[in-house]
């Protein structure tokens, strides 16, 4: 019995020893994992990013488009906003502070008139003018925040200017069609395609087929040309009055019926966007010519009246020019 008791005591002692070694191994592995997690967290918290003088350009088909960036900086700061390496385990700081600074970010789109390798960013036609942006981020380590938010962002944008001219709009359509060509089967002359199913109105679909065949064979009816001419003539007058009635006295504004006609022509599917832009360009040029002609006629009328009745200013100048002798 004494030998059995001694053997049992030795087995219990060995079991306790093995359990202790296993506990020590578990605690050491936990310490290693916690150390690695703290190291990775410290690296991420102090990660900084600096980018300067970036210019991405796309050129082709007489189009130049691109993105410019003067500088971008993402850094870690302290409570006062100073950039520095932060060890929150040593300082026992419960907040993480980040700062983002962007300077000179802009997007331009223009005609490629310069030779290869000679680009001046200041002369570009910008859709998004170069801007400066500043943002500050603060994160709290507390799981439940009651007195203050867990995430806090302060941003500052001094100015924002977005301009899209008529030429830039046309260039963007051309660039989109070149960069991303459509692989889908497009309908033939979609501006003539009916919006109703064939079962509901077969006559419109027959007319659509007739017009498509005429366009392909370059045979179009004179009535179609006449209707397009009348539509263009009406749109030019309505657009000039709608766009320049407030600037001039010889053009009257549109009433409700005329404004609805203008909207109806602009929403007509048979008139494409390029056609409307061309009509507006013609209307603008006609307005400028008419304005110049009226200014010249007013100058001629003033000169005729001054020759007939004379001007008091010339007489005053003649009297002033008489020398005084003593």
mmCIF file of C-alpha atoms in Angstrom:
data_model
loop_
_atom_site.group_PDB
_atom_site.id
_atom_site.type_symbol
_atom_site.label_atom_id
_atom_site.label_comp_id
_atom_site.label_asym_id
_atom_site.label_seq_id
_atom_site.Cartn_x
_atom_site.Cartn_y
_atom_site.Cartn_z
ATOM 1 C CA UNK A 1 0.000 0.000 0.000
ATOM 2 C CA UNK A 2 2.828 2.362 0.771
ATOM 3 C CA UNK A 3 4.281 1.799 -2.712
ATOM 4 C CA UNK A 4 0.930 2.507 -4.343
ATOM 5 C CA UNK A 5 0.531 5.697 -2.346
ATOM 6 C CA UNK A 6 4.014 6.890 -3.316
ATOM 7 C CA UNK A 7 3.321 6.139 -7.008
ATOM 8 C CA UNK A 8 0.002 7.999 -6.870
ATOM 9 C CA UNK A 9 1.681 10.992 -5.254
ATOM 10 C CA UNK A 10 4.334 11.069 -8.003
ATOM 11 C CA UNK A 11 1.642 10.937 -10.738
ATOM 12 C CA UNK A 12 -0.285 13.831 -9.174
ATOM 13 C CA UNK A 13 2.900 15.878 -8.905
ATOM 14 C CA UNK A 14 3.749 15.235 -12.557
ATOM 15 C CA UNK A 15 0.229 16.199 -13.617
ATOM 16 C CA UNK A 16 0.418 19.462 -11.688
ATOM 17 C CA UNK A 17 3.804 20.185 -13.268
ATOM 18 C CA UNK A 18 2.444 19.649 -16.782
ATOM 19 C CA UNK A 19 -0.545 21.888 -16.071
ATOM 20 C CA UNK A 20 1.757 24.623 -14.796
ATOM 21 C CA UNK A 21 3.925 24.430 -17.912
ATOM 22 C CA UNK A 22 0.821 24.641 -20.129
ATOM 23 C CA UNK A 23 -0.419 27.696 -18.239
ATOM 24 C CA UNK A 24 2.986 29.342 -18.639
ATOM 25 C CA UNK A 25 2.935 28.632 -22.390
ATOM 26 C CA UNK A 26 -0.569 30.111 -22.741
ATOM 27 C CA UNK A 27 0.401 33.243 -20.853
ATOM 28 C CA UNK A 28 3.554 33.658 -22.946
ATOM 29 C CA UNK A 29 1.558 33.279 -26.203
ATOM 30 C CA UNK A 30 -0.965 35.851 -24.975
ATOM 31 C CA UNK A 31 1.859 38.232 -24.158
ATOM 32 C CA UNK A 32 3.337 37.738 -27.638
ATOM 33 C CA UNK A 33 -0.024 38.345 -29.356
ATOM 34 C CA UNK A 34 -0.712 41.429 -27.234
ATOM 35 C CA UNK A 35 2.768 42.767 -28.045
ATOM 36 C CA UNK A 36 2.260 42.260 -31.772
ATOM 37 C CA UNK A 37 -1.178 43.886 -31.671
ATOM 38 C CA UNK A 38 0.214 46.894 -29.800
ATOM 39 C CA UNK A 39 3.080 47.176 -32.284
ATOM 40 C CA UNK A 40 0.783 47.035 -35.308
ATOM 41 C CA UNK A 41 -1.566 49.561 -33.715
ATOM 42 C CA UNK A 42 1.300 51.956 -32.997
ATOM 43 C CA UNK A 43 2.509 51.696 -36.597
ATOM 44 C CA UNK A 44 -0.974 52.371 -37.982
ATOM 45 C CA UNK A 45 -1.565 55.277 -35.611
ATOM 46 C CA UNK A 46 1.701 56.974 -36.620
ATOM 47 C CA UNK A 47 1.402 56.223 -40.329
ATOM 48 C CA UNK A 48 2.092 59.337 -42.452
ATOM 49 C CA UNK A 49 1.463 59.901 -46.144
ATOM 50 C CA UNK A 50 2.938 62.715 -48.244
ATOM 51 C CA UNK A 51 2.333 63.190 -51.995
ATOM 52 C CA UNK A 52 3.514 66.157 -54.058
ATOM 53 C CA UNK A 53 3.272 67.374 -57.673
ATOM 54 C CA UNK A 54 0.876 64.875 -59.210
ATOM 55 C CA UNK A 55 -0.393 65.353 -62.779
ATOM 56 C CA UNK A 56 -2.487 62.673 -64.483
ATOM 57 C CA UNK A 57 -3.405 63.513 -68.084
ATOM 58 C CA UNK A 58 -5.341 61.844 -70.869
ATOM 59 C CA UNK A 59 -4.698 63.106 -74.416
ATOM 60 C CA UNK A 60 -6.100 62.033 -77.727
ATOM 61 C CA UNK A 61 -8.574 63.059 -80.420
ATOM 62 C CA UNK A 62 -7.540 66.704 -79.877
ATOM 63 C CA UNK A 63 -8.686 66.463 -76.230
ATOM 64 C CA UNK A 64 -6.633 67.064 -73.098
ATOM 65 C CA UNK A 65 -8.108 66.094 -69.721
ATOM 66 C CA UNK A 66 -6.393 65.557 -66.437
ATOM 67 C CA UNK A 67 -6.170 65.819 -62.676
ATOM 68 C CA UNK A 68 -3.588 67.937 -60.850
ATOM 69 C CA UNK A 69 -2.564 67.780 -57.193
ATOM 70 C CA UNK A 70 0.033 70.056 -55.670
ATOM 71 C CA UNK A 71 0.358 68.293 -52.309
ATOM 72 C CA UNK A 72 -1.415 65.836 -50.020
ATOM 73 C CA UNK A 73 -0.381 65.126 -46.454
ATOM 74 C CA UNK A 74 -1.912 62.725 -43.933
ATOM 75 C CA UNK A 75 -0.208 62.802 -40.520
ATOM 76 C CA UNK A 76 -0.696 62.087 -36.827
ATOM 77 C CA UNK A 77 -0.788 65.042 -34.436
ATOM 78 C CA UNK A 78 -1.092 65.734 -30.740
ATOM 79 C CA UNK A 79 -3.862 67.637 -28.984
ATOM 80 C CA UNK A 80 -2.452 70.988 -30.167
ATOM 81 C CA UNK A 81 -2.249 69.948 -33.839
ATOM 82 C CA UNK A 82 1.540 69.544 -33.967
ATOM 83 C CA UNK A 83 2.830 66.741 -36.170
ATOM 84 C CA UNK A 84 4.780 64.239 -34.044
ATOM 85 C CA UNK A 85 5.258 60.580 -33.201
ATOM 86 C CA UNK A 86 2.632 59.621 -30.627
ATOM 87 C CA UNK A 87 2.926 56.761 -28.104
ATOM 88 C CA UNK A 88 -0.457 56.660 -26.427
ATOM 89 C CA UNK A 89 0.567 53.784 -24.151
ATOM 90 C CA UNK A 90 3.175 55.988 -22.521
ATOM 91 C CA UNK A 91 1.122 59.186 -22.434
ATOM 92 C CA UNK A 92 -2.154 57.406 -21.555
ATOM 93 C CA UNK A 93 -3.999 59.549 -24.108
ATOM 94 C CA UNK A 94 -7.522 58.331 -24.879
ATOM 95 C CA UNK A 95 -7.749 60.187 -28.227
ATOM 96 C CA UNK A 96 -6.158 59.639 -31.618
ATOM 97 C CA UNK A 97 -5.677 62.768 -33.733
ATOM 98 C CA UNK A 98 -5.214 62.782 -37.526
ATOM 99 C CA UNK A 99 -4.827 65.683 -39.960
ATOM 100 C CA UNK A 100 -5.428 65.757 -43.733
ATOM 101 C CA UNK A 101 -4.164 68.640 -45.882
ATOM 102 C CA UNK A 102 -4.893 68.849 -49.627
ATOM 103 C CA UNK A 103 -3.577 71.706 -51.762
ATOM 104 C CA UNK A 104 -3.966 72.451 -55.468
ATOM 105 C CA UNK A 105 -6.416 69.698 -56.395
ATOM 106 C CA UNK A 106 -8.176 70.412 -59.702
ATOM 107 C CA UNK A 107 -9.692 68.828 -62.795
ATOM 108 C CA UNK A 108 -9.336 70.329 -66.276
ATOM 109 C CA UNK A 109 -10.807 69.573 -69.698
ATOM 110 C CA UNK A 110 -9.850 71.406 -72.867
ATOM 111 C CA UNK A 111 -8.782 71.106 -76.456
ATOM 112 C CA UNK A 112 -5.255 69.825 -76.927
ATOM 113 C CA UNK A 113 -3.635 72.771 -78.683
ATOM 114 C CA UNK A 114 -0.155 72.445 -77.176
ATOM 115 C CA UNK A 115 2.679 70.349 -78.512
ATOM 116 C CA UNK A 116 3.731 67.196 -76.711
ATOM 117 C CA UNK A 117 5.765 67.825 -73.579
ATOM 118 C CA UNK A 118 4.887 71.517 -73.232
ATOM 119 C CA UNK A 119 2.108 71.940 -70.726
ATOM 120 C CA UNK A 120 1.399 74.977 -68.569
ATOM 121 C CA UNK A 121 -0.984 74.137 -65.735
ATOM 122 C CA UNK A 122 -1.878 77.775 -65.098
ATOM 123 C CA UNK A 123 -3.414 78.187 -68.570
ATOM 124 C CA UNK A 124 -5.640 75.106 -68.322
ATOM 125 C CA UNK A 125 -9.419 75.371 -68.552
ATOM 126 C CA UNK A 126 -10.498 73.888 -65.239
ATOM 127 C CA UNK A 127 -13.831 72.238 -64.558
ATOM 128 C CA UNK A 128 -12.904 72.079 -60.878
ATOM 129 C CA UNK A 129 -10.581 74.955 -60.042
ATOM 130 C CA UNK A 130 -7.577 74.082 -57.819
ATOM 131 C CA UNK A 131 -8.769 74.048 -54.232
ATOM 132 C CA UNK A 132 -7.337 73.677 -50.732
ATOM 133 C CA UNK A 133 -8.939 71.371 -48.177
ATOM 134 C CA UNK A 134 -8.170 70.766 -44.506
ATOM 135 C CA UNK A 135 -9.679 68.133 -42.217
ATOM 136 C CA UNK A 136 -8.964 67.083 -38.625
ATOM 137 C CA UNK A 137 -10.074 63.725 -37.222
ATOM 138 C CA UNK A 138 -10.325 62.606 -33.610
ATOM 139 C CA UNK A 139 -11.125 59.076 -32.388
ATOM 140 C CA UNK A 140 -11.828 58.027 -28.816
ATOM 141 C CA UNK A 141 -10.803 54.677 -27.344
ATOM 142 C CA UNK A 142 -13.782 54.592 -25.012
ATOM 143 C CA UNK A 143 -16.399 52.045 -26.076
ATOM 144 C CA UNK A 144 -19.375 54.079 -24.847
ATOM 145 C CA UNK A 145 -19.032 57.856 -25.183
ATOM 146 C CA UNK A 146 -21.661 59.949 -23.433
ATOM 147 C CA UNK A 147 -20.123 63.383 -22.869
ATOM 148 C CA UNK A 148 -18.273 63.569 -26.195
ATOM 149 C CA UNK A 149 -18.550 61.830 -29.601
ATOM 150 C CA UNK A 150 -16.459 58.785 -30.412
ATOM 151 C CA UNK A 151 -15.543 60.192 -33.869
ATOM 152 C CA UNK A 152 -15.155 63.929 -34.453
ATOM 153 C CA UNK A 153 -14.265 65.561 -37.794
ATOM 154 C CA UNK A 154 -13.567 69.242 -38.461
ATOM 155 C CA UNK A 155 -13.178 70.274 -42.108
ATOM 156 C CA UNK A 156 -12.356 73.560 -43.816
ATOM 157 C CA UNK A 157 -12.828 74.412 -47.495
ATOM 158 C CA UNK A 158 -11.898 77.963 -48.418
ATOM 159 C CA UNK A 159 -13.382 78.117 -51.913
ATOM 160 C CA UNK A 160 -15.059 75.806 -54.410
ATOM 161 C CA UNK A 161 -15.465 76.707 -58.076
ATOM 162 C CA UNK A 162 -17.016 74.346 -60.637
ATOM 163 C CA UNK A 163 -17.461 75.583 -64.208
ATOM 164 C CA UNK A 164 -18.515 73.627 -67.273
ATOM 165 C CA UNK A 165 -18.642 75.473 -70.549
ATOM 166 C CA UNK A 166 -20.396 74.390 -73.704
ATOM 167 C CA UNK A 167 -17.119 73.361 -75.338
ATOM 168 C CA UNK A 168 -16.111 71.312 -72.304
ATOM 169 C CA UNK A 169 -19.467 69.531 -72.323
ATOM 170 C CA UNK A 170 -19.014 68.533 -75.958
ATOM 171 C CA UNK A 171 -15.445 67.405 -75.271
ATOM 172 C CA UNK A 172 -16.585 65.300 -72.320
ATOM 173 C CA UNK A 173 -19.129 63.472 -74.505
ATOM 174 C CA UNK A 174 -16.482 62.859 -77.138
ATOM 175 C CA UNK A 175 -13.958 61.651 -74.580
ATOM 176 C CA UNK A 176 -16.481 59.332 -72.936
ATOM 177 C CA UNK A 177 -17.366 57.774 -76.270
ATOM 178 C CA UNK A 178 -13.680 57.162 -77.055
ATOM 179 C CA UNK A 179 -12.527 55.930 -73.633
ATOM 180 C CA UNK A 180 -15.486 53.660 -72.900
ATOM 181 C CA UNK A 181 -16.814 52.372 -76.224
ATOM 182 C CA UNK A 182 -20.179 50.699 -75.955
ATOM 183 C CA UNK A 183 -20.222 46.996 -76.876
ATOM 184 C CA UNK A 184 -23.997 46.756 -76.741
ATOM 185 C CA UNK A 185 -26.137 46.742 -79.854
ATOM 186 C CA UNK A 186 -27.594 50.216 -80.177
ATOM 187 C CA UNK A 187 -30.845 50.831 -82.009
ATOM 188 C CA UNK A 188 -30.684 52.472 -85.385
ATOM 189 C CA UNK A 189 -31.389 56.225 -85.121
ATOM 190 C CA UNK A 190 -32.694 56.159 -81.519
ATOM 191 C CA UNK A 191 -34.113 59.684 -81.864
ATOM 192 C CA UNK A 192 -36.808 58.270 -84.182
ATOM 193 C CA UNK A 193 -37.466 55.073 -82.202
ATOM 194 C CA UNK A 194 -41.011 54.914 -80.724
ATOM 195 C CA UNK A 195 -41.433 54.568 -76.983
ATOM 196 C CA UNK A 196 -44.434 52.228 -77.190
ATOM 197 C CA UNK A 197 -44.397 48.464 -77.919
ATOM 198 C CA UNK A 198 -45.090 47.202 -81.423
ATOM 199 C CA UNK A 199 -48.366 45.585 -80.350
ATOM 200 C CA UNK A 200 -49.789 48.913 -79.166
ATOM 201 C CA UNK A 201 -48.952 51.092 -82.143
ATOM 202 C CA UNK A 202 -47.592 49.308 -85.214
ATOM 203 C CA UNK A 203 -47.969 52.376 -87.438
ATOM 204 C CA UNK A 204 -45.333 54.326 -85.517
ATOM 205 C CA UNK A 205 -42.918 51.436 -85.906
ATOM 206 C CA UNK A 206 -43.558 51.300 -89.667
ATOM 207 C CA UNK A 207 -42.880 55.036 -89.853
ATOM 208 C CA UNK A 208 -39.708 54.490 -87.848
ATOM 209 C CA UNK A 209 -38.544 51.787 -90.272
ATOM 210 C CA UNK A 210 -39.360 54.004 -93.284
ATOM 211 C CA UNK A 211 -37.371 56.935 -91.875
ATOM 212 C CA UNK A 212 -34.394 54.707 -91.022
ATOM 213 C CA UNK A 213 -34.284 53.315 -94.552
ATOM 214 C CA UNK A 214 -34.501 56.843 -95.948
ATOM 215 C CA UNK A 215 -31.619 57.992 -93.749
ATOM 216 C CA UNK A 216 -29.468 55.039 -94.758
ATOM 217 C CA UNK A 217 -30.166 55.625 -98.469
ATOM 218 C CA UNK A 218 -29.847 59.405 -98.057
ATOM 219 C CA UNK A 219 -33.390 59.910 -99.229
ATOM 220 C CA UNK A 220 -35.451 62.117 -96.981
ATOM 221 C CA UNK A 221 -38.733 63.850 -97.693
ATOM 222 C CA UNK A 222 -38.896 67.592 -98.261
ATOM 223 C CA UNK A 223 -41.591 67.836 -95.608
ATOM 224 C CA UNK A 224 -39.152 66.580 -93.010
ATOM 225 C CA UNK A 225 -36.639 69.258 -94.005
ATOM 226 C CA UNK A 226 -39.350 71.910 -93.909
ATOM 227 C CA UNK A 227 -40.523 70.903 -90.427
ATOM 228 C CA UNK A 228 -36.947 70.890 -89.163
ATOM 229 C CA UNK A 229 -36.401 74.366 -90.658
ATOM 230 C CA UNK A 230 -39.533 75.726 -88.983
ATOM 231 C CA UNK A 231 -38.530 74.173 -85.655
ATOM 232 C CA UNK A 232 -35.044 75.671 -85.881
ATOM 233 C CA UNK A 233 -36.347 79.121 -86.818
ATOM 234 C CA UNK A 234 -38.786 79.133 -83.907
ATOM 235 C CA UNK A 235 -36.212 77.896 -81.421
ATOM 236 C CA UNK A 236 -33.667 80.577 -82.371
ATOM 237 C CA UNK A 237 -36.136 83.374 -81.679
ATOM 238 C CA UNK A 238 -37.403 81.864 -78.442
ATOM 239 C CA UNK A 239 -33.932 81.140 -77.118
ATOM 240 C CA UNK A 240 -32.646 84.676 -77.866
ATOM 241 C CA UNK A 241 -35.593 86.240 -76.070
ATOM 242 C CA UNK A 242 -35.289 83.852 -73.148
ATOM 243 C CA UNK A 243 -31.528 84.277 -72.717
ATOM 244 C CA UNK A 244 -31.058 88.012 -73.380
ATOM 245 C CA UNK A 245 -34.364 89.689 -72.555
ATOM 246 C CA UNK A 246 -33.040 90.954 -69.215
ATOM 247 C CA UNK A 247 -29.890 92.460 -70.766
ATOM 248 C CA UNK A 248 -31.485 94.333 -73.675
ATOM 249 C CA UNK A 249 -34.527 96.503 -74.246
ATOM 250 C CA UNK A 250 -35.399 95.393 -77.777
ATOM 251 C CA UNK A 251 -36.067 91.757 -76.765
ATOM 252 C CA UNK A 252 -39.191 90.898 -74.783
ATOM 253 C CA UNK A 253 -39.404 88.036 -72.333
ATOM 254 C CA UNK A 254 -41.362 84.852 -72.951
ATOM 255 C CA UNK A 255 -44.848 84.222 -71.684
ATOM 256 C CA UNK A 256 -46.035 80.868 -70.356
ATOM 257 C CA UNK A 257 -47.076 79.478 -73.744
ATOM 258 C CA UNK A 258 -43.823 80.498 -75.441
ATOM 259 C CA UNK A 259 -41.801 79.080 -72.574
ATOM 260 C CA UNK A 260 -43.659 75.777 -72.873
ATOM 261 C CA UNK A 261 -42.886 75.736 -76.623
ATOM 262 C CA UNK A 262 -39.211 76.279 -75.840
ATOM 263 C CA UNK A 263 -39.211 73.388 -73.369
ATOM 264 C CA UNK A 264 -41.077 71.194 -75.817
ATOM 265 C CA UNK A 265 -38.497 71.747 -78.578
ATOM 266 C CA UNK A 266 -35.631 71.107 -76.136
ATOM 267 C CA UNK A 267 -37.311 67.873 -75.048
ATOM 268 C CA UNK A 268 -37.952 66.712 -78.597
ATOM 269 C CA UNK A 269 -36.141 63.402 -79.161
ATOM 270 C CA UNK A 270 -35.697 64.092 -82.856
ATOM 271 C CA UNK A 271 -33.368 67.013 -81.979
ATOM 272 C CA UNK A 272 -30.124 65.770 -80.498
ATOM 273 C CA UNK A 273 -27.943 67.504 -77.943
ATOM 274 C CA UNK A 274 -25.415 68.474 -80.589
ATOM 275 C CA UNK A 275 -28.202 70.028 -82.661
ATOM 276 C CA UNK A 276 -29.447 72.097 -79.726
ATOM 277 C CA UNK A 277 -25.927 73.274 -78.918
ATOM 278 C CA UNK A 278 -25.449 74.290 -82.556
ATOM 279 C CA UNK A 279 -28.729 76.196 -82.593
ATOM 280 C CA UNK A 280 -27.768 78.016 -79.393
ATOM 281 C CA UNK A 281 -24.417 78.977 -80.891
ATOM 282 C CA UNK A 282 -26.201 80.414 -83.930
ATOM 283 C CA UNK A 283 -28.605 82.340 -81.686
ATOM 284 C CA UNK A 284 -25.717 83.761 -79.648
ATOM 285 C CA UNK A 285 -23.891 84.915 -82.777
ATOM 286 C CA UNK A 286 -27.061 86.519 -84.157
ATOM 287 C CA UNK A 287 -27.563 88.367 -80.884
ATOM 288 C CA UNK A 288 -23.984 89.671 -80.902
ATOM 289 C CA UNK A 289 -24.318 90.885 -84.508
ATOM 290 C CA UNK A 290 -27.618 92.585 -83.779
ATOM 291 C CA UNK A 291 -26.183 94.220 -80.669
ATOM 292 C CA UNK A 292 -23.180 95.515 -82.610
ATOM 293 C CA UNK A 293 -25.414 96.808 -85.411
ATOM 294 C CA UNK A 294 -27.607 98.718 -82.941
ATOM 295 C CA UNK A 295 -24.579 100.243 -81.236
ATOM 296 C CA UNK A 296 -23.205 101.433 -84.584
ATOM 297 C CA UNK A 297 -26.566 102.923 -85.586
ATOM 298 C CA UNK A 298 -26.812 104.798 -82.271
ATOM 299 C CA UNK A 299 -23.322 106.248 -82.821
ATOM 300 C CA UNK A 300 -24.309 107.398 -86.316
ATOM 301 C CA UNK A 301 -27.468 109.084 -84.979
ATOM 302 C CA UNK A 302 -25.460 110.911 -82.332
ATOM 303 C CA UNK A 303 -22.964 112.159 -84.901
ATOM 304 C CA UNK A 304 -25.762 113.423 -87.192
ATOM 305 C CA UNK A 305 -27.491 115.283 -84.347
ATOM 306 C CA UNK A 306 -24.209 116.798 -83.199
ATOM 307 C CA UNK A 307 -23.471 118.045 -86.731
ATOM 308 C CA UNK A 308 -26.932 119.626 -87.040
ATOM 309 C CA UNK A 309 -27.308 121.223 -83.599
ATOM 310 C CA UNK A 310 -23.683 121.391 -82.563
ATOM 311 C CA UNK A 311 -22.337 120.537 -79.160
ATOM 312 C CA UNK A 312 -21.816 122.809 -76.187
ATOM 313 C CA UNK A 313 -18.652 121.029 -75.162
ATOM 314 C CA UNK A 314 -16.805 122.035 -78.317
ATOM 315 C CA UNK A 315 -17.724 125.713 -77.783
ATOM 316 C CA UNK A 316 -16.596 125.562 -74.189
ATOM 317 C CA UNK A 317 -13.288 124.061 -75.308
ATOM 318 C CA UNK A 318 -12.873 126.876 -77.893
ATOM 319 C CA UNK A 319 -13.508 129.492 -75.227
ATOM 320 C CA UNK A 320 -11.056 127.864 -72.899
ATOM 321 C CA UNK A 321 -8.382 127.752 -75.553
ATOM 322 C CA UNK A 322 -8.307 131.569 -76.019
ATOM 323 C CA UNK A 323 -5.038 132.858 -74.585
ATOM 324 C CA UNK A 324 -5.070 135.619 -71.927
ATOM 325 C CA UNK A 325 -2.781 138.579 -72.624
ATOM 326 C CA UNK A 326 -1.805 141.314 -70.183
#
